Short mmCIF file of N, CA and C and ligand atoms in Angstrom, two decimals:
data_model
loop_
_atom_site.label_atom_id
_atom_site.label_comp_id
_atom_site.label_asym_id
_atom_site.label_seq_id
_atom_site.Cartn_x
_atom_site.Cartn_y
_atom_site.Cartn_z
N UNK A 25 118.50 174.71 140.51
CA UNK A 25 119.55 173.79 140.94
C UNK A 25 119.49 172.51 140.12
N UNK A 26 120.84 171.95 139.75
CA UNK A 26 120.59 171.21 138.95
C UNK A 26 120.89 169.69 139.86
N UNK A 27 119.83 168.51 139.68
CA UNK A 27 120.07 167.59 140.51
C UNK A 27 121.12 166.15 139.34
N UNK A 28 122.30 166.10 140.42
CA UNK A 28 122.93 164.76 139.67
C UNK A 28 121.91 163.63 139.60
N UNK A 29 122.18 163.04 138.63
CA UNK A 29 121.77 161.42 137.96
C UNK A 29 122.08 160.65 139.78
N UNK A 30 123.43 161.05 140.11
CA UNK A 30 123.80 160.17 141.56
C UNK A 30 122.53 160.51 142.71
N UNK A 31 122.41 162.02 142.35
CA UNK A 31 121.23 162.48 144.08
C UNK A 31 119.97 162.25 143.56
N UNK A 32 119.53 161.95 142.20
CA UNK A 32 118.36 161.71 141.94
C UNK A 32 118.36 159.95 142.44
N UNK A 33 119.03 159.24 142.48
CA UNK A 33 119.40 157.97 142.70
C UNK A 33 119.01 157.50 143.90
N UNK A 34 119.84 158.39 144.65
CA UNK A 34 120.22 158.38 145.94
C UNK A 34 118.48 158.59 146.49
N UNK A 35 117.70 159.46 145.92
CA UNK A 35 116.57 159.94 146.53
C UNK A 35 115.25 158.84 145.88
N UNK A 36 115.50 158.17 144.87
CA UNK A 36 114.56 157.14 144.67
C UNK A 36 114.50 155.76 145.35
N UNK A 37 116.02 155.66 146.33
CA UNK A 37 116.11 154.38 147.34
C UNK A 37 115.71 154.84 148.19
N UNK A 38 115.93 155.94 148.54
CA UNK A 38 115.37 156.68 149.92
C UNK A 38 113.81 156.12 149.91
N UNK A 39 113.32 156.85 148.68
CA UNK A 39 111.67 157.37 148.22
C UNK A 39 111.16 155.82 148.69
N UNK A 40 111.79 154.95 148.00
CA UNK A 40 111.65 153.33 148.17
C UNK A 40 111.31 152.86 149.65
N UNK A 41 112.04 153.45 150.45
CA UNK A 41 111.97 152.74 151.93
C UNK A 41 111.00 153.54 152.93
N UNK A 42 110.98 154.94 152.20
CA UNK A 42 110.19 155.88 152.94
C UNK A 42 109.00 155.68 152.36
N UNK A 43 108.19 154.68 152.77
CA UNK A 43 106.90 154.16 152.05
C UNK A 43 105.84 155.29 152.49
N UNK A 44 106.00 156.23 153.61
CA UNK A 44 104.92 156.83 153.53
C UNK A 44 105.01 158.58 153.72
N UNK A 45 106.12 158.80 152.75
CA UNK A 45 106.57 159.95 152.38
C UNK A 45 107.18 160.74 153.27
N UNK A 46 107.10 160.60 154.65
CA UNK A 46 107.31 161.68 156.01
C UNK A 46 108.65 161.67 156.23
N UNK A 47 109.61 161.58 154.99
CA UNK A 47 110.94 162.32 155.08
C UNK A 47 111.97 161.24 156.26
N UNK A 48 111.29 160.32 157.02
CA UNK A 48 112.32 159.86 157.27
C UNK A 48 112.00 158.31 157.25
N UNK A 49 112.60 156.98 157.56
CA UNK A 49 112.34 156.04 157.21
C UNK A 49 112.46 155.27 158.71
N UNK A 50 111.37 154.49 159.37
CA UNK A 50 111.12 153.71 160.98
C UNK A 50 110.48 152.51 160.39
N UNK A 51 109.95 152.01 161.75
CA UNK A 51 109.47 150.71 161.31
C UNK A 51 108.04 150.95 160.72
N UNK A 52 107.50 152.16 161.07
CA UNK A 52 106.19 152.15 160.09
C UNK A 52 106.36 151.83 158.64
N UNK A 53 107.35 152.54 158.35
CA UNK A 53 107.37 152.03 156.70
C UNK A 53 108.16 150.79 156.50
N UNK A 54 108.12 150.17 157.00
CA UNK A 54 108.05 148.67 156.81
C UNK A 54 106.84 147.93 157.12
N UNK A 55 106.26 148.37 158.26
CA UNK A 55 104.96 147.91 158.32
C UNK A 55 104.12 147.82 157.23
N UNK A 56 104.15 149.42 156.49
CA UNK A 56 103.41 149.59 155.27
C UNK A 56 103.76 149.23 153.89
N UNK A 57 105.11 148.76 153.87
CA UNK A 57 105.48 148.06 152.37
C UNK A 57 104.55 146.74 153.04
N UNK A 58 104.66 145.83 154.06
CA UNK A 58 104.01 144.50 154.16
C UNK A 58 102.66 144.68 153.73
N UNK A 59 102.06 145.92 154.47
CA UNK A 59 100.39 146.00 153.64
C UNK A 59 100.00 145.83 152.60
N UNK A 60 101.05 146.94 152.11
CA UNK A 60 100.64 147.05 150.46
C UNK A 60 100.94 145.74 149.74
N UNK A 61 102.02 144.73 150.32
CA UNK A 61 102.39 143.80 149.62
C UNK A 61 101.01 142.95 149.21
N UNK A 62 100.57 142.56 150.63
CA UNK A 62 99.33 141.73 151.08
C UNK A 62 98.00 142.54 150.29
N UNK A 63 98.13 143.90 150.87
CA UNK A 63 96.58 144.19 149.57
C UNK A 63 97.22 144.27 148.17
N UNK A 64 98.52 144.18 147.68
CA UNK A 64 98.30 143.56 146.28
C UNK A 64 98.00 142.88 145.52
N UNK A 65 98.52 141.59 146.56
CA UNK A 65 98.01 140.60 146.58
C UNK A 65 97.27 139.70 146.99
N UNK A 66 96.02 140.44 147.54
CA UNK A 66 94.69 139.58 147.91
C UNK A 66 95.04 139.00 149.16
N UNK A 67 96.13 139.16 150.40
CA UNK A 67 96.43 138.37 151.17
C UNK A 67 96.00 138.98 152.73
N UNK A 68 95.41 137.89 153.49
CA UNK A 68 95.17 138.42 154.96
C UNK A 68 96.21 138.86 155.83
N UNK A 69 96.32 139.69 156.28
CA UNK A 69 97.39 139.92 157.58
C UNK A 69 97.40 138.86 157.97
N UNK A 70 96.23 138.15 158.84
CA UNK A 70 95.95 136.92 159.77
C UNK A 70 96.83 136.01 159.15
N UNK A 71 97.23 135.27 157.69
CA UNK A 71 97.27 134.19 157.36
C UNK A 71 98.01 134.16 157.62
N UNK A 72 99.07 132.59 157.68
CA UNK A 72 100.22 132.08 158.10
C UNK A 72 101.38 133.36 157.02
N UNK A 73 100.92 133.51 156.30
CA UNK A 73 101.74 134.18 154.96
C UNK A 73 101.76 135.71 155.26
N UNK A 74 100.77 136.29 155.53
CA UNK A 74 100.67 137.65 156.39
C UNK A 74 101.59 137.70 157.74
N UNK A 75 101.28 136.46 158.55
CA UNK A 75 102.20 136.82 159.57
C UNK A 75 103.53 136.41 159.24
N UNK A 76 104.07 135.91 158.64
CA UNK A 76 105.44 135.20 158.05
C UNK A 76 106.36 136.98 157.20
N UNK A 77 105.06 137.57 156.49
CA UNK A 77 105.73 139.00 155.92
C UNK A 77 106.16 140.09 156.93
N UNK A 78 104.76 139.98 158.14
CA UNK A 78 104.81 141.40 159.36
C UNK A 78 106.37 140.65 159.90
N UNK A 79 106.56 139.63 159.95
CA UNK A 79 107.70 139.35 160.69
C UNK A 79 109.06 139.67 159.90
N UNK A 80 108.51 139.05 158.90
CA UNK A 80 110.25 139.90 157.90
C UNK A 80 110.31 141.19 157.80
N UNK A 81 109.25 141.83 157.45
CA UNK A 81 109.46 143.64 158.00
C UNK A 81 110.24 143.75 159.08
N UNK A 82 109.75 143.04 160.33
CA UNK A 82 110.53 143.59 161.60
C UNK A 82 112.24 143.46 161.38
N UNK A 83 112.42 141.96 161.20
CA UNK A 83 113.87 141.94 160.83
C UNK A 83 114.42 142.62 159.99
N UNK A 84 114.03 143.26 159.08
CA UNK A 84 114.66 143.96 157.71
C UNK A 84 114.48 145.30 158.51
N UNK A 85 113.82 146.06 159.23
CA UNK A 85 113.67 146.75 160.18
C UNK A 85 114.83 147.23 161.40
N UNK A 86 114.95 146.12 161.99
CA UNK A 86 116.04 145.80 163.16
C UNK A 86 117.30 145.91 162.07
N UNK A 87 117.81 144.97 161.28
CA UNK A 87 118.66 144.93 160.41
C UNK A 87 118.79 146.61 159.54
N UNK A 88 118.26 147.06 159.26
CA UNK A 88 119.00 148.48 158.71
C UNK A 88 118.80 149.60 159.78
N UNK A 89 118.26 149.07 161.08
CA UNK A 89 118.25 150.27 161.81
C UNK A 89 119.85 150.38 162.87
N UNK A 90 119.83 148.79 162.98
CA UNK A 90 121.63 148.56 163.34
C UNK A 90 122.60 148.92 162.40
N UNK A 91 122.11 149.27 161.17
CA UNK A 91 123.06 149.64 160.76
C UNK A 91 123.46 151.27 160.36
N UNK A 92 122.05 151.64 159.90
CA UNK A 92 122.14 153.13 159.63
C UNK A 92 121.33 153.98 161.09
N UNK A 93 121.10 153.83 162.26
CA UNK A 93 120.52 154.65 162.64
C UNK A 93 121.52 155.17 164.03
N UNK A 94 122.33 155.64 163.83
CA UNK A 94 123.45 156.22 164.51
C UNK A 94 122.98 156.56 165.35
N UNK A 95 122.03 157.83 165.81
CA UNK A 95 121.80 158.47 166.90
C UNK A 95 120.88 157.45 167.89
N UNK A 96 120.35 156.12 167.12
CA UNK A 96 119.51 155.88 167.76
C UNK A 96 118.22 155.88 168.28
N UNK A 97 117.62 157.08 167.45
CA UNK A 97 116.17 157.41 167.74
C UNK A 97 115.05 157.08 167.08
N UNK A 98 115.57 155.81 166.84
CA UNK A 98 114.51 154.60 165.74
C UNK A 98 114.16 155.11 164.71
N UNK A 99 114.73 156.19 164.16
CA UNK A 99 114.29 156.82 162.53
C UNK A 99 115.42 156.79 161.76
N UNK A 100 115.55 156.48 160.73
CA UNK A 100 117.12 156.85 159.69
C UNK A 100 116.49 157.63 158.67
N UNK A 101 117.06 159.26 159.34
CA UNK A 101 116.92 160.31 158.24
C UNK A 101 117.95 159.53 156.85
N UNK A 102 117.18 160.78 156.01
CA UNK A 102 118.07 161.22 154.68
C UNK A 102 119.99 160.66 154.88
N UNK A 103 120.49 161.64 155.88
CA UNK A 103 121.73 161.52 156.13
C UNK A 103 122.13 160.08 156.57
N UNK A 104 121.51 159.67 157.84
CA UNK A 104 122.06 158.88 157.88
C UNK A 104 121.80 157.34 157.06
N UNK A 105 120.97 157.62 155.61
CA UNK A 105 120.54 156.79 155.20
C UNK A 105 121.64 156.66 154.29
N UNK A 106 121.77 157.58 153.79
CA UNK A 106 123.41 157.47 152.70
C UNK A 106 124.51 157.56 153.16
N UNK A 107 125.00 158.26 154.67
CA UNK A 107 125.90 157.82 155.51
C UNK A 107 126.65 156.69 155.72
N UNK A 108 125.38 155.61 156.19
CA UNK A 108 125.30 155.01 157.17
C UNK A 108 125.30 153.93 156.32
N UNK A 109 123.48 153.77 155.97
CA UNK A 109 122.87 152.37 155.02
C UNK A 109 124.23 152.30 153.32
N UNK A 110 123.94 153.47 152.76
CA UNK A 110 124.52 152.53 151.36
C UNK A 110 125.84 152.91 151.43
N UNK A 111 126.50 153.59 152.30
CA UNK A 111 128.23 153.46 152.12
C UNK A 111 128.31 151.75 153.12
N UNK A 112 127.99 151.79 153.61
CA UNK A 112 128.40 150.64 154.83
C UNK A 112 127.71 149.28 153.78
N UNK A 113 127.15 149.03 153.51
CA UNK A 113 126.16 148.20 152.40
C UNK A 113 126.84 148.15 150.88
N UNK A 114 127.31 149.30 150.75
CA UNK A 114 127.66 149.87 149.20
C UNK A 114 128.57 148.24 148.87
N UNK A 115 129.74 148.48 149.74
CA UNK A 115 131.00 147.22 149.50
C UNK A 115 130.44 145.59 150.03
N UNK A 116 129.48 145.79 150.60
CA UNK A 116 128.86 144.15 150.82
C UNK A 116 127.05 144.08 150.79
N UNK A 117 127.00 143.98 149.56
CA UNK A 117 125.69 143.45 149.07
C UNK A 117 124.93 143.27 149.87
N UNK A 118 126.02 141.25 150.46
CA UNK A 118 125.24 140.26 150.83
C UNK A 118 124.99 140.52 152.23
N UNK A 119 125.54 141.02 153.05
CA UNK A 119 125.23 141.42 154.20
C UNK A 119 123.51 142.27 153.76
N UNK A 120 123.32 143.18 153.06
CA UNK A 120 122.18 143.66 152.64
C UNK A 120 121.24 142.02 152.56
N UNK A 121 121.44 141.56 151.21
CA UNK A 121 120.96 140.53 151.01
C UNK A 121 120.27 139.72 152.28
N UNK A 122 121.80 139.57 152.88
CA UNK A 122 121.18 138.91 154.98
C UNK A 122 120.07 139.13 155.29
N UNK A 123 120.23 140.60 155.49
CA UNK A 123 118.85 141.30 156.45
C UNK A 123 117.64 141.48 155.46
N UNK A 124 117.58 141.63 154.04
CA UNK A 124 116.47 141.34 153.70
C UNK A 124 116.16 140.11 153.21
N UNK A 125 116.24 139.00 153.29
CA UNK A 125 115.79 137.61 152.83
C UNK A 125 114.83 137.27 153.24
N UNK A 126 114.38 137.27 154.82
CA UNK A 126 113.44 136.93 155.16
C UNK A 126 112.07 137.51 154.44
N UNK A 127 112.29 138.83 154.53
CA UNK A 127 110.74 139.91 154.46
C UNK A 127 110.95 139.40 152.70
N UNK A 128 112.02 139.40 151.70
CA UNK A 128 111.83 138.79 150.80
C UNK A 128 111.23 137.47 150.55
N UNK A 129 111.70 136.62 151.32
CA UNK A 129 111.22 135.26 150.83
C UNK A 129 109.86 135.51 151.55
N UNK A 130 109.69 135.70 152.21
CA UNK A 130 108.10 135.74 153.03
C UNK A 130 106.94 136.61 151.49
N UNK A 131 107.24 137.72 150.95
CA UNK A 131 106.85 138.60 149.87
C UNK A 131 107.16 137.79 148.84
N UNK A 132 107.91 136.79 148.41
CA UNK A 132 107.88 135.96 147.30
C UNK A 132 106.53 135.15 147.24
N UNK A 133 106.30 134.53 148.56
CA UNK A 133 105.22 133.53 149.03
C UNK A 133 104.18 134.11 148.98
N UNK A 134 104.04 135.50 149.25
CA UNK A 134 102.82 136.09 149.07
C UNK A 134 102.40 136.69 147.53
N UNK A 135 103.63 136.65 146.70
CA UNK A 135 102.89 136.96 145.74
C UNK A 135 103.01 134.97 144.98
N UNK A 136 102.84 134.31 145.54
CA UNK A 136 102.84 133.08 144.88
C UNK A 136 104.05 132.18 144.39
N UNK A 137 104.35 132.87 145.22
CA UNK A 137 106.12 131.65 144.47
C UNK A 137 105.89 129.71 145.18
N UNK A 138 106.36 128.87 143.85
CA UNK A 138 106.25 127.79 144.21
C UNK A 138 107.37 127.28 145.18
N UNK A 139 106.53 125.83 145.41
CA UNK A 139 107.36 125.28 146.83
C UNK A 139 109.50 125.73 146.70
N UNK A 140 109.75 125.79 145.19
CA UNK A 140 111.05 125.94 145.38
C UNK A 140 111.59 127.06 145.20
N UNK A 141 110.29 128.13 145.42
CA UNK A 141 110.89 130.03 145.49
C UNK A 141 110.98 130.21 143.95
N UNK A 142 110.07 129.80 142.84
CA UNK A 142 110.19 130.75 141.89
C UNK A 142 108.83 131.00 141.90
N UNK A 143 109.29 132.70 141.36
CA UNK A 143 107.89 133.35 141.29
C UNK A 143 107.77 134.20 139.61
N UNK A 144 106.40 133.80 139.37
CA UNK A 144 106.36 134.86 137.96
C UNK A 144 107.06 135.54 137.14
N UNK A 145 107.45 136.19 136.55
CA UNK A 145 108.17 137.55 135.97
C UNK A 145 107.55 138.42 136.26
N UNK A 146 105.77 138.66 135.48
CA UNK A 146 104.51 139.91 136.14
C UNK A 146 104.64 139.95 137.39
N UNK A 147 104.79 138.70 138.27
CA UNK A 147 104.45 138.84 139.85
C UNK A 147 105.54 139.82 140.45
N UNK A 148 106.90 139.24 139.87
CA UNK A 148 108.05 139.61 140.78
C UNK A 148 108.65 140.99 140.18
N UNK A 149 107.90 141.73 139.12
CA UNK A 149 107.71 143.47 138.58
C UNK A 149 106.86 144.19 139.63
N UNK A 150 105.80 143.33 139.98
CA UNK A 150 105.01 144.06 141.02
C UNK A 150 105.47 144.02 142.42
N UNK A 151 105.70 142.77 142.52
CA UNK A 151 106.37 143.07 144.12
C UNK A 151 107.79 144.24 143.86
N UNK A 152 108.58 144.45 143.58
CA UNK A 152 109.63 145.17 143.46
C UNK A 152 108.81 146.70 143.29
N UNK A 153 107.84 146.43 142.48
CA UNK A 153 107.09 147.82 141.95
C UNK A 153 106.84 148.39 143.74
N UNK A 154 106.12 147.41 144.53
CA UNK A 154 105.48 147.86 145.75
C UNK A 154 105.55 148.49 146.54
N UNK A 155 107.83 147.72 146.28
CA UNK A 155 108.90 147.68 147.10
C UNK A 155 109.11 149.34 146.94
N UNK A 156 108.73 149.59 145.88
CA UNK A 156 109.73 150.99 145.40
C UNK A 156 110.50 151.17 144.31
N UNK A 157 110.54 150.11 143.47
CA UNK A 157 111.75 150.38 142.51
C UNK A 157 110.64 150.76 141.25
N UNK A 158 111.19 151.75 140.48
CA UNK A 158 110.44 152.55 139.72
C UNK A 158 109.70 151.41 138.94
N UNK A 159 108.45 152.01 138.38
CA UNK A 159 107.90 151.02 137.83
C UNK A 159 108.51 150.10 136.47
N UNK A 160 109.20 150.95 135.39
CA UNK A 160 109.71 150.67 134.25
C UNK A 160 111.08 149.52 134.76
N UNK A 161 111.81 150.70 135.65
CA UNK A 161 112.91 149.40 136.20
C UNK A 161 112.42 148.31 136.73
N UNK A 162 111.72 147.98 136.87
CA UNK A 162 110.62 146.73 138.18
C UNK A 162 110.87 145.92 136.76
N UNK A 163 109.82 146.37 135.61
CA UNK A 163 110.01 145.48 134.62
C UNK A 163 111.06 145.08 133.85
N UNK A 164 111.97 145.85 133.78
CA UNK A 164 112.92 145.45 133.11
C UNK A 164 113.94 144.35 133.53
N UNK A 165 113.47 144.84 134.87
CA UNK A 165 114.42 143.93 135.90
C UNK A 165 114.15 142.74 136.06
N UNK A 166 112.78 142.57 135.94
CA UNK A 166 112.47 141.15 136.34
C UNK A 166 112.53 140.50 135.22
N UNK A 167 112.06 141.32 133.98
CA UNK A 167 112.50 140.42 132.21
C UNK A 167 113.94 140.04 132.54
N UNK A 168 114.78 141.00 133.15
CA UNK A 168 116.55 140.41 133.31
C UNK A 168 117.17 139.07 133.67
N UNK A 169 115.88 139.08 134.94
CA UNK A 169 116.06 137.99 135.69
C UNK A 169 115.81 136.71 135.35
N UNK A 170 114.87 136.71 134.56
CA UNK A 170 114.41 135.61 133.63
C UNK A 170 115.53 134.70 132.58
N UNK A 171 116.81 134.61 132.89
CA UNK A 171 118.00 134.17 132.00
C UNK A 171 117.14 133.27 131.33
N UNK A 172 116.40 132.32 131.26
CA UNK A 172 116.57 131.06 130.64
C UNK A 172 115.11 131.14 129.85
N UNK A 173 114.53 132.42 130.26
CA UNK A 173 112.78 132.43 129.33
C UNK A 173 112.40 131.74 129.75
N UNK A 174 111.73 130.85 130.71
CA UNK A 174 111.04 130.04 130.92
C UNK A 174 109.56 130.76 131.83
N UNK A 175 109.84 132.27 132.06
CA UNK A 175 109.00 133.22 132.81
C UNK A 175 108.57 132.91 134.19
N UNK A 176 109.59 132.22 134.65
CA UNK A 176 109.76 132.07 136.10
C UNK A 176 110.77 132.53 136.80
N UNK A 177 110.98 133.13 137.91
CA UNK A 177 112.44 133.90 138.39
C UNK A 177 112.92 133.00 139.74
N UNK A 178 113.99 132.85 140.59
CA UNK A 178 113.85 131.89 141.20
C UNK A 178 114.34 132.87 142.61
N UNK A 179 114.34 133.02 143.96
CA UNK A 179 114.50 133.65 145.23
C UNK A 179 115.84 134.14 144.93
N UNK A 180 116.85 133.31 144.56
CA UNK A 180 118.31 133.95 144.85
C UNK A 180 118.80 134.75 144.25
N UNK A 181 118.00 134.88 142.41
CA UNK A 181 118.07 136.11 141.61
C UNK A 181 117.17 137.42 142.41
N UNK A 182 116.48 137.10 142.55
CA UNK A 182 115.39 138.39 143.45
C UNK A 182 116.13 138.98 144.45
N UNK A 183 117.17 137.93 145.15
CA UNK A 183 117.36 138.50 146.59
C UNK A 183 118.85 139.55 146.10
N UNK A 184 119.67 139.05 145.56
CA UNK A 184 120.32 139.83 144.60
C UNK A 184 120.04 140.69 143.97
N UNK A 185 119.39 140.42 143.23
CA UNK A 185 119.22 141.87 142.32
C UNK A 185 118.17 143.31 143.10
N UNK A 186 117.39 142.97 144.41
CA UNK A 186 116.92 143.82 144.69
C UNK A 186 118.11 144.49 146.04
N UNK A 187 119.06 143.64 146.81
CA UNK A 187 120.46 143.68 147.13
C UNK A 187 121.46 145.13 146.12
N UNK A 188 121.65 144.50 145.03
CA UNK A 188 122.00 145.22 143.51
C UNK A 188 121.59 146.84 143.74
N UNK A 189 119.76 146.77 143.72
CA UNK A 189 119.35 148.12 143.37
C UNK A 189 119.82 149.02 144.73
N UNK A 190 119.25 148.39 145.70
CA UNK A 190 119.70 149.28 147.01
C UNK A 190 121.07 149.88 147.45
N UNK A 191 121.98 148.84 147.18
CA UNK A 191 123.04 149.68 147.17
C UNK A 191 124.06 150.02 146.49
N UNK A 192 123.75 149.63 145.04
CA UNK A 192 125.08 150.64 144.29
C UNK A 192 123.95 151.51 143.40
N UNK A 193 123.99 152.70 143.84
CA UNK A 193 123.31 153.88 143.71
C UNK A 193 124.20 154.45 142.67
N UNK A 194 125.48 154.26 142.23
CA UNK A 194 126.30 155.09 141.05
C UNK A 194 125.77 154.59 139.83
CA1 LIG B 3 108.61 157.20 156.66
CA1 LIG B 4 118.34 158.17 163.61
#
């Protein structure tokens, strides 16, 4: 069977959110992108910055489960992930953008972003890497983001462009 460029697409945002492979996507795998964020980066659950991330999981959590989880049974399969999440998302970004800002800006802070939300270029390849977005795209993406070379990226390009990857899948 031959897989489209679109369903291979479609299955690497999936792959992205389904942090711990079991085919469908709950709040565990949000729980576990925050882990991995924090053991990437050297960070305690406990700290003000650990608890500031477990909390943006939840909202980014609540936020795509109102939106894609139709039946209600706190999981968003496959279906209703492309159903639901990137047709409904597909035509408004920023509504995406909405519901993930927090668990973003909280994951900016943890990988070190200064008092005015810019973080690294290396830093903000790896957080995206963590996130799910293939590793090569992580980098390319964050060199993108970098308009001005100065090798700093600033929150509102991040929150966008990882907005960007999630839902236009064509
Ligand atoms: Ca899962
Ligand atoms: Ca469901």
């Amino acid at each position: 069977m031959v897989t489209s460029e679109y369903e291979r697409r479609i299955a690497a945002r999936f792959a992205g959110f389904d942090q711990d492979g079991n085919g469908y996507i709950d709040r565990e795998d949000f729980n576990a992108a925050a882990k991995a964020l924090l053991a990437a980066f050297d960070t305690a659950a406990r700290s003000d910055r650990g608890q500031a991330l477990y909390a943006g999981a939840e909202a980014f959590w609540q936020g795509m489960a109102g939106i894609a989880d139709r039946d209600g049974d706190q999981r968003i399969t496959r279906e209703e992930f492309v159903n639901g999440a990137l047709k409904r998302l597909r035509d408004n970004p920023e509504r995406f953008a909405g519901i993930a800002r927090p668990f973003l800006h909280a994951a900016l802070a943890v990988a070190g972003a200064t008092p005015d939300g810019a973080v690294g270029v290396a830093d903000t390849a790896r957080v995206l890497q963590v996130l799910g977005v293939d590793g090569e795209l992580a980098g390319e993406a964050a060199a993108k983001l970098d308009t001005d070379g100065d090798g700093r990226i600033g929150e509102e390009e991040i929150v966008s462009a990882f907005a960007r990857y999630f839902t236009v899948p064509g």
